[in-house]
Short mmCIF file of C-alpha atoms and ligand atoms in Angstrom, two decimals:
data_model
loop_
_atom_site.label_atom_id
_atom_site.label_comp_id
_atom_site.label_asym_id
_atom_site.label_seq_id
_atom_site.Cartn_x
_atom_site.Cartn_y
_atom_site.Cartn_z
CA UNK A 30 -63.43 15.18 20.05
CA UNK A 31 -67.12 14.07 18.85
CA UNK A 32 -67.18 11.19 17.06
CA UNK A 33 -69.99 10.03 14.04
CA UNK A 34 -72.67 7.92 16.28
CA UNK A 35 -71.53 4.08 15.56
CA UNK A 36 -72.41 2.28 12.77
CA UNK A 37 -72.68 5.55 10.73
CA UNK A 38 -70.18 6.86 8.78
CA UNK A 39 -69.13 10.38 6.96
CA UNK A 40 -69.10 9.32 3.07
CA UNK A 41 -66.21 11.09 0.86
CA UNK A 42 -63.00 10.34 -1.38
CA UNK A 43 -62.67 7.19 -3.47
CA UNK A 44 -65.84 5.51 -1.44
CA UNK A 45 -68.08 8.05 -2.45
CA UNK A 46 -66.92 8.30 -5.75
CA UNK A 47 -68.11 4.50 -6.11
CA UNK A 48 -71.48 6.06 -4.54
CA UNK A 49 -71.82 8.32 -7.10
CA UNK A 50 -70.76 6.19 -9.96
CA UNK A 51 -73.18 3.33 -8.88
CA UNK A 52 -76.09 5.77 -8.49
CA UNK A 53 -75.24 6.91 -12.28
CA UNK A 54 -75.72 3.49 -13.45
CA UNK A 55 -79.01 2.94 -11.44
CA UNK A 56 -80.64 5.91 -12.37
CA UNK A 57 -80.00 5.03 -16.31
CA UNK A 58 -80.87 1.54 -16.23
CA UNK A 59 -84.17 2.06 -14.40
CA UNK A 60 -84.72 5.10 -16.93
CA UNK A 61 -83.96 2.16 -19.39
CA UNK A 62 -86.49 0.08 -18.05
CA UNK A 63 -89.53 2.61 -17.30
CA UNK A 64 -88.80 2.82 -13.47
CA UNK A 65 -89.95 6.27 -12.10
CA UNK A 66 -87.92 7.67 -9.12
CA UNK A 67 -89.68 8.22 -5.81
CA UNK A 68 -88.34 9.68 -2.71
CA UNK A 69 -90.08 9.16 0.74
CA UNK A 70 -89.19 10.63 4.09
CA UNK A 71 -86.87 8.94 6.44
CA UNK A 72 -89.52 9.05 9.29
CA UNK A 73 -92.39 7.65 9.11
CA UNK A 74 -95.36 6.73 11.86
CA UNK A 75 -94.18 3.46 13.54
CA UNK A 76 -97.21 1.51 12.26
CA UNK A 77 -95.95 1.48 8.93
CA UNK A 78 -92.86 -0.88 9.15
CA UNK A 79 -94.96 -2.95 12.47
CA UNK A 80 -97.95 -3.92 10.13
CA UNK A 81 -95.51 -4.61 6.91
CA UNK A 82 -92.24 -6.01 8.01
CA UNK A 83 -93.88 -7.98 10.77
CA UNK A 84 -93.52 -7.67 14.86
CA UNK A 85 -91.71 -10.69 15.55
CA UNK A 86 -88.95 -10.08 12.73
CA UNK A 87 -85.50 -8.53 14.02
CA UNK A 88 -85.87 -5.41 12.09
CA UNK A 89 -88.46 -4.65 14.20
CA UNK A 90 -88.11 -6.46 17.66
CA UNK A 91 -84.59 -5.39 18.09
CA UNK A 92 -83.24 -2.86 15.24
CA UNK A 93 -85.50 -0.02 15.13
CA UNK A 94 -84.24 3.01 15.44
CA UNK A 95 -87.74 4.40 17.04
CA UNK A 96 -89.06 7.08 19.07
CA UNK A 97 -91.89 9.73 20.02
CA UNK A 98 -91.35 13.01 18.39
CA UNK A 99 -92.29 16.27 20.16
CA UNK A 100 -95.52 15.91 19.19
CA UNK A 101 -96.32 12.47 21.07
CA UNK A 102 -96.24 10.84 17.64
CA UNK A 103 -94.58 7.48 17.76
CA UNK A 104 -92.19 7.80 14.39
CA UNK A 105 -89.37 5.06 13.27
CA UNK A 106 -86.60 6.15 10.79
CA UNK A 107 -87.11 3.62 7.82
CA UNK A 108 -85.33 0.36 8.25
CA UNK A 109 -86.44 -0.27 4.53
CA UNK A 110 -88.12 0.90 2.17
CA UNK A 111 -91.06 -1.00 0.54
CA UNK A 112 -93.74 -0.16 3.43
CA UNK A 113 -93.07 3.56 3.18
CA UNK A 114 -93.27 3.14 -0.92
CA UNK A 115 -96.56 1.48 -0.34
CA UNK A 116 -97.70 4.26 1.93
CA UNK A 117 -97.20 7.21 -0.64
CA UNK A 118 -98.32 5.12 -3.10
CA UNK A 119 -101.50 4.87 -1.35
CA UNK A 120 -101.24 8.28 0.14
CA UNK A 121 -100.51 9.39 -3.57
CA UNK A 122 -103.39 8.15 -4.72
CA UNK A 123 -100.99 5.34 -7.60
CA UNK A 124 -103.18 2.88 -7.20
CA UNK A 125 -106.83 4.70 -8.23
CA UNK A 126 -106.36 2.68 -11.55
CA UNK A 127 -105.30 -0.74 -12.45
CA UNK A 128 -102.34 0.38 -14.37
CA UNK A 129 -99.04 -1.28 -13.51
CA UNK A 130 -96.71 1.27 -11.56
CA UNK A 131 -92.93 0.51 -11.28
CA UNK A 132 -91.03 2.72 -8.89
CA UNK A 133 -87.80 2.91 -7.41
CA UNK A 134 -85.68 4.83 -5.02
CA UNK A 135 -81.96 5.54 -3.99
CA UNK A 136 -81.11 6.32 -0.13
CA UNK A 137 -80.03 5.57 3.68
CA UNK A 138 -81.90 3.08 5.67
CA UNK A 139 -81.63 2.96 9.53
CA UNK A 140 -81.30 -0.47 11.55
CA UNK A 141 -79.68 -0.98 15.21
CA UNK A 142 -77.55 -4.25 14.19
CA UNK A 143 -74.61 -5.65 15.14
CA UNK A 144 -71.66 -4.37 13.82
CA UNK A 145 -69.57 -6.44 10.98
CA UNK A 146 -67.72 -6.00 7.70
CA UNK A 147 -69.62 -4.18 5.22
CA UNK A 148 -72.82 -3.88 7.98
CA UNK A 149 -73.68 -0.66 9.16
CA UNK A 150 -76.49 1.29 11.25
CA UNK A 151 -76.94 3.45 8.63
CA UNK A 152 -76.89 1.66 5.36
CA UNK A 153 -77.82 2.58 1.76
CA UNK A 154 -80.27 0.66 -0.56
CA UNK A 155 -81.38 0.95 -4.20
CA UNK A 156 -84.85 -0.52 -4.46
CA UNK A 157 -86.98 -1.74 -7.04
CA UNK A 158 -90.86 -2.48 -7.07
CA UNK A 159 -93.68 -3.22 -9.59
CA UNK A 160 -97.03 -2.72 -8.79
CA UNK A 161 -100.19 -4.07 -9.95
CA UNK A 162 -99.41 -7.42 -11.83
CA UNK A 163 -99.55 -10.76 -9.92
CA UNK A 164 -98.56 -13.41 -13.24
CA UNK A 165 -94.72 -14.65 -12.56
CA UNK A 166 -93.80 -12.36 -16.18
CA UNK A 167 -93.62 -9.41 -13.39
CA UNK A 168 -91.40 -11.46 -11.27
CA UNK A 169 -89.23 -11.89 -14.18
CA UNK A 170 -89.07 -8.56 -15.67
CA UNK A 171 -88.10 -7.07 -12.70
CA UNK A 172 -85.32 -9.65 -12.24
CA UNK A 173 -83.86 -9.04 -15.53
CA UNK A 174 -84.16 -5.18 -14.79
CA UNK A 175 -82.21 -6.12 -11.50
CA UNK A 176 -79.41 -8.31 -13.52
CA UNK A 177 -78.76 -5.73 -16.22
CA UNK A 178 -77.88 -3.47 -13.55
CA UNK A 179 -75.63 -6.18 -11.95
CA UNK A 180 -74.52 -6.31 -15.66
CA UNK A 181 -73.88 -2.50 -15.77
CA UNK A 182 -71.74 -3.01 -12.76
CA UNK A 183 -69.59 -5.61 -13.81
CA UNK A 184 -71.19 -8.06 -11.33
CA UNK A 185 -71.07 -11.58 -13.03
CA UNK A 186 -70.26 -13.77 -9.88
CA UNK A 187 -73.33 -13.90 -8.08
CA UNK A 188 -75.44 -16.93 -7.24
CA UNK A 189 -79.45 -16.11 -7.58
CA UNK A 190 -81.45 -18.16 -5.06
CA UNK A 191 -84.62 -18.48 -5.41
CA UNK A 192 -87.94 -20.24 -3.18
CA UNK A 193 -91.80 -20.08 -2.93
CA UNK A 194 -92.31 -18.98 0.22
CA UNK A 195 -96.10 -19.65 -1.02
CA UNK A 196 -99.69 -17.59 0.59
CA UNK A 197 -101.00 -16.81 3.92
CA UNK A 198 -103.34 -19.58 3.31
CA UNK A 199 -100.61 -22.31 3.36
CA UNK A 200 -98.56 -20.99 6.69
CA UNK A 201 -100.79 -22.38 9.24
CA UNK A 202 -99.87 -26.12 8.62
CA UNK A 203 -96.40 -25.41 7.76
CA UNK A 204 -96.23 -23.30 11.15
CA UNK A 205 -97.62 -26.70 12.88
CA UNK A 206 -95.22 -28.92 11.31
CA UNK A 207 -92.15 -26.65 12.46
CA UNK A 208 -94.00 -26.35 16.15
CA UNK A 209 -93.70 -30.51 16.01
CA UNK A 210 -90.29 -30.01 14.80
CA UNK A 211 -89.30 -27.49 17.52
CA UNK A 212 -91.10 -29.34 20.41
CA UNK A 213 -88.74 -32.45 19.81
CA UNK A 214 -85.82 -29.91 19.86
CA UNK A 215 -86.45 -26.93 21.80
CA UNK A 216 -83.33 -26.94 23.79
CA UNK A 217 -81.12 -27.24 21.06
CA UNK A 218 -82.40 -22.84 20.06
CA UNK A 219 -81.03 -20.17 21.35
CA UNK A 220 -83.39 -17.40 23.78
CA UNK A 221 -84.86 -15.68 21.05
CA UNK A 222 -86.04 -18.48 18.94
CA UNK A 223 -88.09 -19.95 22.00
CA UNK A 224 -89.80 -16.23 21.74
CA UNK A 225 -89.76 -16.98 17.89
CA UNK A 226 -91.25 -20.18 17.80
CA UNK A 227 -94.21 -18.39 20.26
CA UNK A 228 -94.64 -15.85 18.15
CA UNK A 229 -93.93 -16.98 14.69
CA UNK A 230 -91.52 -20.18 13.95
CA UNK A 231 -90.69 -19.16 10.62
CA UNK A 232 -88.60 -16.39 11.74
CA UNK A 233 -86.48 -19.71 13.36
CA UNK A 234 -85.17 -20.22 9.95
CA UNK A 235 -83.02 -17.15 9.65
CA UNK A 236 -81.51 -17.61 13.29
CA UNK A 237 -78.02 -16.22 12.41
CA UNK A 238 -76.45 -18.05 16.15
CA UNK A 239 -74.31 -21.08 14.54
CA UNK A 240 -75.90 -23.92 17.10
CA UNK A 241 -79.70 -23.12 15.89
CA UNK A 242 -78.61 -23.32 12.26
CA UNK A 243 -77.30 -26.98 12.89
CA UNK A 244 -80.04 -27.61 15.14
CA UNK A 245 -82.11 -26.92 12.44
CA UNK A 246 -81.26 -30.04 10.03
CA UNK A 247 -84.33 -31.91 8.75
CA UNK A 248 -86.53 -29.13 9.50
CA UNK A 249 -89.70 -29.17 7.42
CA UNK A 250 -89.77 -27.13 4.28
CA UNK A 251 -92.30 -24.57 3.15
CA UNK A 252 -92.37 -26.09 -0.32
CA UNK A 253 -94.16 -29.41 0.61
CA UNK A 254 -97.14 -26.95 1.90
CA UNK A 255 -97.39 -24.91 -1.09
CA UNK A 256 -100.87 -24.28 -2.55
CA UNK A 257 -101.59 -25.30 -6.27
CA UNK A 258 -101.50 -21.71 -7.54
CA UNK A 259 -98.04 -20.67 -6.08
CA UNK A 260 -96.54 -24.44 -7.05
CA UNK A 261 -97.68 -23.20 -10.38
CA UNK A 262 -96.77 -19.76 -10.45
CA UNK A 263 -93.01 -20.87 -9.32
CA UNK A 264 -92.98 -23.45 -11.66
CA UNK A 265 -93.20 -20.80 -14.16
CA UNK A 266 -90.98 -18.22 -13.27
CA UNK A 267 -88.26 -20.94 -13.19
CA UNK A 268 -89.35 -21.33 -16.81
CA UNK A 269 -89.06 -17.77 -17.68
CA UNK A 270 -85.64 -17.45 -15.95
CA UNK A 271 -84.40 -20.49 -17.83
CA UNK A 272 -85.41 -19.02 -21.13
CA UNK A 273 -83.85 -15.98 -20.17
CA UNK A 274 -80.45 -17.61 -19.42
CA UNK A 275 -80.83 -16.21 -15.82
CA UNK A 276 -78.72 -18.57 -13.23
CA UNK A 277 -80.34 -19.28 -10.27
CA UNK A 278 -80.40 -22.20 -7.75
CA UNK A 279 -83.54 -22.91 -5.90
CA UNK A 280 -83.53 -23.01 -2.28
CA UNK A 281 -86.18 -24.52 -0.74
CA UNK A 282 -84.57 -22.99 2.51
CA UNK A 283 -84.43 -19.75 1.71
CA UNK A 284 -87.13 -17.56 4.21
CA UNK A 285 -86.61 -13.70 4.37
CA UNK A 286 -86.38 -12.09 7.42
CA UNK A 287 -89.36 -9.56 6.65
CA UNK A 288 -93.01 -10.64 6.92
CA UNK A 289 -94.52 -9.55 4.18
CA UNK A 290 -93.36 -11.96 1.06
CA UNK A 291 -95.87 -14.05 -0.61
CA UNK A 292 -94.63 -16.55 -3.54
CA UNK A 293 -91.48 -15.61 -4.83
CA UNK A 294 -88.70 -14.91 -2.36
CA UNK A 295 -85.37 -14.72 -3.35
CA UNK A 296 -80.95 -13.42 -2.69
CA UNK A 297 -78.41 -12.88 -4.53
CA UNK A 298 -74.56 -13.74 -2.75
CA UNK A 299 -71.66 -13.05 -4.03
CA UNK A 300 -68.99 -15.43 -3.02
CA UNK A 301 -66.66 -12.05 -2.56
CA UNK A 302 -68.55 -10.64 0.48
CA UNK A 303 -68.08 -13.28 2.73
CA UNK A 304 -70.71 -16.09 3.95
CA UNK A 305 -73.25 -14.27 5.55
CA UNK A 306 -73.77 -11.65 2.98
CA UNK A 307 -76.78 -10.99 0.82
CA UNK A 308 -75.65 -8.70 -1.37
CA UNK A 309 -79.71 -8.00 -1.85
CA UNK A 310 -82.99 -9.47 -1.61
CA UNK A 311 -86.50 -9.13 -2.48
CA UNK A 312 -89.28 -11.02 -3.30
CA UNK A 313 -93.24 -10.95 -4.18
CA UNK A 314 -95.70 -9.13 -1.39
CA UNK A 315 -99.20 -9.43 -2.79
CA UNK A 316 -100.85 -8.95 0.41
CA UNK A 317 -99.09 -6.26 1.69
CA UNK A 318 -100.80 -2.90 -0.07
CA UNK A 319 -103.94 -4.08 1.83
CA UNK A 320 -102.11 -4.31 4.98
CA UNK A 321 -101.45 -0.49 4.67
CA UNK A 322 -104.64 0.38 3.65
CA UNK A 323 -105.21 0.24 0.30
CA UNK A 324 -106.88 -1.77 -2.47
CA UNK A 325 -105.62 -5.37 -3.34
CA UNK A 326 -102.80 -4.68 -5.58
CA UNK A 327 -100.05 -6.88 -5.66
CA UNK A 328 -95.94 -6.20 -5.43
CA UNK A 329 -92.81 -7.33 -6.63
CA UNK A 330 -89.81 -5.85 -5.47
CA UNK A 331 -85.52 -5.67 -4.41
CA UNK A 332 -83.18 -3.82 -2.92
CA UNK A 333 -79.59 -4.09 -2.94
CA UNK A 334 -77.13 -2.91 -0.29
CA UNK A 335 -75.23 0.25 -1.44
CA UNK A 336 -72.65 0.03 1.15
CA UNK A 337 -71.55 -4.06 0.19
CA UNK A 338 -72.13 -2.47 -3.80
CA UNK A 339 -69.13 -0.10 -3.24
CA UNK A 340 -66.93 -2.76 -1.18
CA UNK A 341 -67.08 -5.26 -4.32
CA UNK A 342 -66.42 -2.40 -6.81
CA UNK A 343 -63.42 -1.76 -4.98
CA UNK A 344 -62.38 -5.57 -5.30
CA UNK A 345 -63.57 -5.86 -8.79
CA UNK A 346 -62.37 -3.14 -10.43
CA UNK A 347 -58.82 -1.16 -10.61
CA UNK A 348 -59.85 2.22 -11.05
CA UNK A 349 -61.75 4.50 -8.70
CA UNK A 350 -64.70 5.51 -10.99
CA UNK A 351 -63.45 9.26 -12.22
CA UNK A 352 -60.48 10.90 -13.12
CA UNK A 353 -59.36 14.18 -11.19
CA UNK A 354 -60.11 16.84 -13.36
CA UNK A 355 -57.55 18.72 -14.96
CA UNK A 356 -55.34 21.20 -12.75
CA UNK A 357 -54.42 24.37 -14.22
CA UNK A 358 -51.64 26.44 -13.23
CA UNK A 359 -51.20 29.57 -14.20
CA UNK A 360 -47.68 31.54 -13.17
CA UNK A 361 -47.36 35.32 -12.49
CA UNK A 362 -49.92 37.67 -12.81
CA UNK A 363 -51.49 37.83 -16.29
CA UNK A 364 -51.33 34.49 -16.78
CA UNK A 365 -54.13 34.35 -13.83
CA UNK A 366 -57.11 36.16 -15.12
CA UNK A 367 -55.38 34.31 -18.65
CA UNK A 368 -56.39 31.25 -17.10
CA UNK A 369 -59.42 31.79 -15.91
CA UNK A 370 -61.08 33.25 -18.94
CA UNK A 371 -59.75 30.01 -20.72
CA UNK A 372 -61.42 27.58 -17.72
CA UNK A 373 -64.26 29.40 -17.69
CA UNK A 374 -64.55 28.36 -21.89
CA UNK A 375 -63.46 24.54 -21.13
CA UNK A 376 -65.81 23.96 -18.63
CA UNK A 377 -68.65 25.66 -21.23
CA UNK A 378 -67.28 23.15 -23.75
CA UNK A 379 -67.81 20.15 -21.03
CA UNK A 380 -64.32 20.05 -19.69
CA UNK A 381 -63.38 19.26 -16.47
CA UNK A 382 -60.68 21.66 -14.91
CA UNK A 383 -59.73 22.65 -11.28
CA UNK A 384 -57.83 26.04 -11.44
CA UNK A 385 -54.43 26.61 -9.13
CA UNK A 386 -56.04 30.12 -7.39
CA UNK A 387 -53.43 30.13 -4.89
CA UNK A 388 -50.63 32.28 -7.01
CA UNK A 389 -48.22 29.57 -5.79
CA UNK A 390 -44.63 28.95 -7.20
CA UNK A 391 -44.82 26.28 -9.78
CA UNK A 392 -42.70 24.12 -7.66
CA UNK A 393 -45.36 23.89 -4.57
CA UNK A 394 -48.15 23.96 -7.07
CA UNK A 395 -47.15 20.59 -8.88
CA UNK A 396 -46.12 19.10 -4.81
CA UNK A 397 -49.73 19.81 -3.94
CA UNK A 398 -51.18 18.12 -7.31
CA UNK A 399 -48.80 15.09 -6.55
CA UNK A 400 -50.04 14.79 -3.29
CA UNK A 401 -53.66 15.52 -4.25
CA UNK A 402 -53.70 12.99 -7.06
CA UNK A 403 -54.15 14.86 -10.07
CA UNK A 404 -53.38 13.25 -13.48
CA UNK A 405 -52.48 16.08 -15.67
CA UNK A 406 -51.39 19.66 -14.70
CA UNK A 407 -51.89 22.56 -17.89
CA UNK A 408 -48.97 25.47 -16.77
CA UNK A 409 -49.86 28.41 -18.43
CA UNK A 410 -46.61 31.21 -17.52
CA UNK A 411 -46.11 34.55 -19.04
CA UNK A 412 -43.46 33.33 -21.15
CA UNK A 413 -46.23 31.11 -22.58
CA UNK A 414 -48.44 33.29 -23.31
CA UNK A 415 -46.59 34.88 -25.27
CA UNK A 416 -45.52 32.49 -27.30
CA UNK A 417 -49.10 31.47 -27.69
CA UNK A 418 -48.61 27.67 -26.19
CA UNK A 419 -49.83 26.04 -22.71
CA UNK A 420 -47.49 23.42 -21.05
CA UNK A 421 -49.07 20.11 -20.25
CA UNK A 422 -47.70 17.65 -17.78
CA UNK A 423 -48.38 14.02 -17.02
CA UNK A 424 -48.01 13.84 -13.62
CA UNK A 425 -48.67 10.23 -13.48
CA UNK A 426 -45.71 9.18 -16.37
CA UNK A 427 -43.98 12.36 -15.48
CA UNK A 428 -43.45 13.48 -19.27
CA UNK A 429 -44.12 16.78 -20.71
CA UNK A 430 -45.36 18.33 -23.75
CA UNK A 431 -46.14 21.76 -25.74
CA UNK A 432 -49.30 22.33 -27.36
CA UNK A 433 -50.67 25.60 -29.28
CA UNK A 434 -53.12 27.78 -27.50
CA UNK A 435 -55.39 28.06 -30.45
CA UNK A 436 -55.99 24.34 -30.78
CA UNK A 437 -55.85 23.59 -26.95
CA UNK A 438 -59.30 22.52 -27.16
CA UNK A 439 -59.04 20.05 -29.94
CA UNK A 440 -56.23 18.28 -28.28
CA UNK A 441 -57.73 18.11 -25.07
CA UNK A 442 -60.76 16.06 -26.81
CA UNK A 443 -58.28 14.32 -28.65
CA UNK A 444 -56.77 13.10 -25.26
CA UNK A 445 -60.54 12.81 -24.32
CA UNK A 446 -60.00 14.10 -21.19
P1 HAM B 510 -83.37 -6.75 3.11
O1 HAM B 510 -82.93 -8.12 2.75
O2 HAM B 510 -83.69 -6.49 4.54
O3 HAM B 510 -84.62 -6.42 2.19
O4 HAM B 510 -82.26 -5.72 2.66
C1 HAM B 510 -81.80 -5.69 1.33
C2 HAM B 510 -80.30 -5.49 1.30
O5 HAM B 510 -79.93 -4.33 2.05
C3 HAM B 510 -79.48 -6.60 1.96
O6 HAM B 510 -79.30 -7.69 1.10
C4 HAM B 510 -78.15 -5.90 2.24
O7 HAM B 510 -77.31 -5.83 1.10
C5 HAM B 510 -78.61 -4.49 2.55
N1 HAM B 510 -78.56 -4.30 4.00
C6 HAM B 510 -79.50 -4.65 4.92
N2 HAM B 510 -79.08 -4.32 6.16
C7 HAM B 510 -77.86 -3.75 6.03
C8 HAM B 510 -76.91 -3.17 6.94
N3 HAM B 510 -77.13 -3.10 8.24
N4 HAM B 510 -75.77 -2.67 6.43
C9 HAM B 510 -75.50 -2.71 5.11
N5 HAM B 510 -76.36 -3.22 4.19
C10 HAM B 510 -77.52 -3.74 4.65
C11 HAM B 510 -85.33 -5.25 2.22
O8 HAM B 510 -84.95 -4.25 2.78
C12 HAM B 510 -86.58 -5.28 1.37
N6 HAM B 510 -87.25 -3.96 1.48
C13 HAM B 510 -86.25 -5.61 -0.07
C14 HAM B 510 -87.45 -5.63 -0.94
C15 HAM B 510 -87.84 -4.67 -1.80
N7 HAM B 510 -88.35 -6.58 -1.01
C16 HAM B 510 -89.27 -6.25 -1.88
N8 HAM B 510 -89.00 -5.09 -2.37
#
């Protein structure tokens, strides 16, 4: 028997439901907060994610899911999203003005990695980016768009951390100082952060292995090398953030494993996922429109792991997201095309219903709802009919009532089912 490729999985049931329910809450809060939706392919030319993410981060070195199409065309299938938003926004032509753009999108992400709890190969993200303002007010509006959908979720547990992660401009002495650093340490790293300190030592600083994280105590930190202008523009957003009763904790530790943040870089954890789990990140990447090929616009952005999303929903809340619509049963012969005239006027009238087609005996009918999970089975029999009255059953509690044809509908709003 075939099996789904590792790390991907076939989404349905109660986990899917969360999807779904998640993705309803996205969609209005962006709405709420003038986010337009955009979707961009899944493949796009390799170059895109090399000159954005960065060569010597992970995502690229070792978790691309890459390759040369029939055509000879080196393509990648996205690892993330905000080089191939950039790209149709340049493509697009979003950028001919200075107008602010805000933009967002909903869908899987591809990335060879390890497998763990929550961690897959294909992965889903909900992303959010502003374009085209580079004061720290951007920074914060889009962080209080991201916390009224953690709001919306029922997320309150989560720890914000925030850093500078300052310019290009400031890197080249803080890349000395951790070369110094290294050079009096360099056996204490694993392989790949010799190759990282080569190529570029910041990428040291999110070494997952145990023995280069404790190797890695003193280090020097990227906020003594800050330039005026980002001290400032930190300094700031911290402000903001305060006044807006946002928690947050600032890490002068934090570095993000993708090259392209400038000033603000920040996570959120949530204590419920486990140690090494962001449950999202995101930052500011003023350089990085430019990189692609466009004018100097700068970028503010987020995305948050669908996949971890559903996993805390499950922990957080009791309920899977919808109820089963209702079943209804109709028994004997007129009471089918009976029942279907009637779900064919509920479901006008916004009601969900799930008709029994099978022409089964009551008895197997209500086994197969039980097993199924429906709430509430409507038996509609020929004896019913003609006494002008539907029989509805709890299947949950197990009681049973009568109600009158005529006013069926009003009592099923009154049940507001
Ligand atoms: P990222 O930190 O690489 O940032 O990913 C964001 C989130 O995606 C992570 O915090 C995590 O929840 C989820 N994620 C990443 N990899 C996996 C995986 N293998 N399985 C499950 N979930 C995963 C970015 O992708 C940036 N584009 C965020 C951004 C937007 N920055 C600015 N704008």
């Amino acid at each position: 028997m075939t099996q789904a490729v590792k790390g991907t999985r076939d989404l349905f049931g109660a986990e899917l439901r969360w999807f779904q329910w998640i993705e309803a809450i996205a969609h209005q809060t962006m709405a709420r907060h003038g986010y337009e939706e955009i979707r961009t392919p899944v493949l796009e030319e390799i170059e895109v994610f090399k000159r954005s993410v960065g060569e010597s981060s992970d995502i690229i070195n070792k978790e691309m899911y890459d390759f040369i199409d029939k055509g000879g065309r080196h393509v990648a299938m996205r690892p993330e999203n905000t080089a191939g938003v950039v790209r149709a926004a340049i493509q697009n032509k979003f950028f001919e003005t200075n107008d602010p753009k805000r933009l967002y999108y909903i869908g899987p992400m591809f990335r060879y990695e390890r497998m763990q709890a929550g961690r897959y190969r294909q992965f889903w993200q909900i992303g959010a980016e502003i374009f085209g303002v580079a004061a720290p007010e951007a920074d914060a509006e889009n962080l209080v768009l991201l916390f009224d959908l953690l709001q919306g979720l029922g997320l309150t547990k989560l720890t914000l951390s925030i850093n500078s992660v300052g310019t290009p401009e400031c890197r080249p002495a803080f890349h000395k100082a951790l070369r110094d650093f290294f050079d009096k340490s360099e056996s204490k790293f694993c392989a790949d952060c010799h190759r990282r300190i080569q190529e570029n030592p910041l990428r040291v600083l999110d070494c997952k292995v145990p023995t280069c994280q404790a190797a890695l105590e003193g280090h020097p930190l990227i906020t003594d090398f800050l330039d005026e202008a980002s001290v400032k523009h930190h300094a700031r957003l911290k402000a903001i953030l305060t006044a807006l009763e946002i928690p947050f904790e600032d890490n002068p530790r934090l570095v993000r494993g993708l090259d392209y943040y400038t000033r603000t870089a920040f996570e959120v954890l949530s204590s419920d996922l486990g140690a090494q789990s962001a449950l999202l990140g995101g930052g500011r990447y003023d350089g990085l429109v430019k990189q692609l090929g466009g004018p100097e616009v700068p970028g503010f952005g987020w995305a948050i792991g669908l996949d971890r999303l559903a996993i805390l929903m499950q922990t957080i809340h009791n309920n899977a997201p919808d109820k089963k619509p209702i079943l209804l049963i109709p028994v004997g012969e007129s009471a089918a095309i009976r029942a279907m005239i009637l779900a064919k006027e509920w479901r006008q009238a916004g009601v969900r219903v799930q008709l029994e087609t099978r022409n089964a005996a009551l008895k197997k009918a209500l086994q197969t709802a039980n097993r199924q999970g429906f709430q509430l089975a409507m038996i509609l029999g020929d004896n019913e009919i003609e006494q002008g009255v539907i029989t509805i059953k709890d299947l949950t509690q197990g009681t049973q009532e009568t109600w009158n044809l005529d006013s069926v509908m009003y009592s099923i709003e009154k049940f507001e089912l």
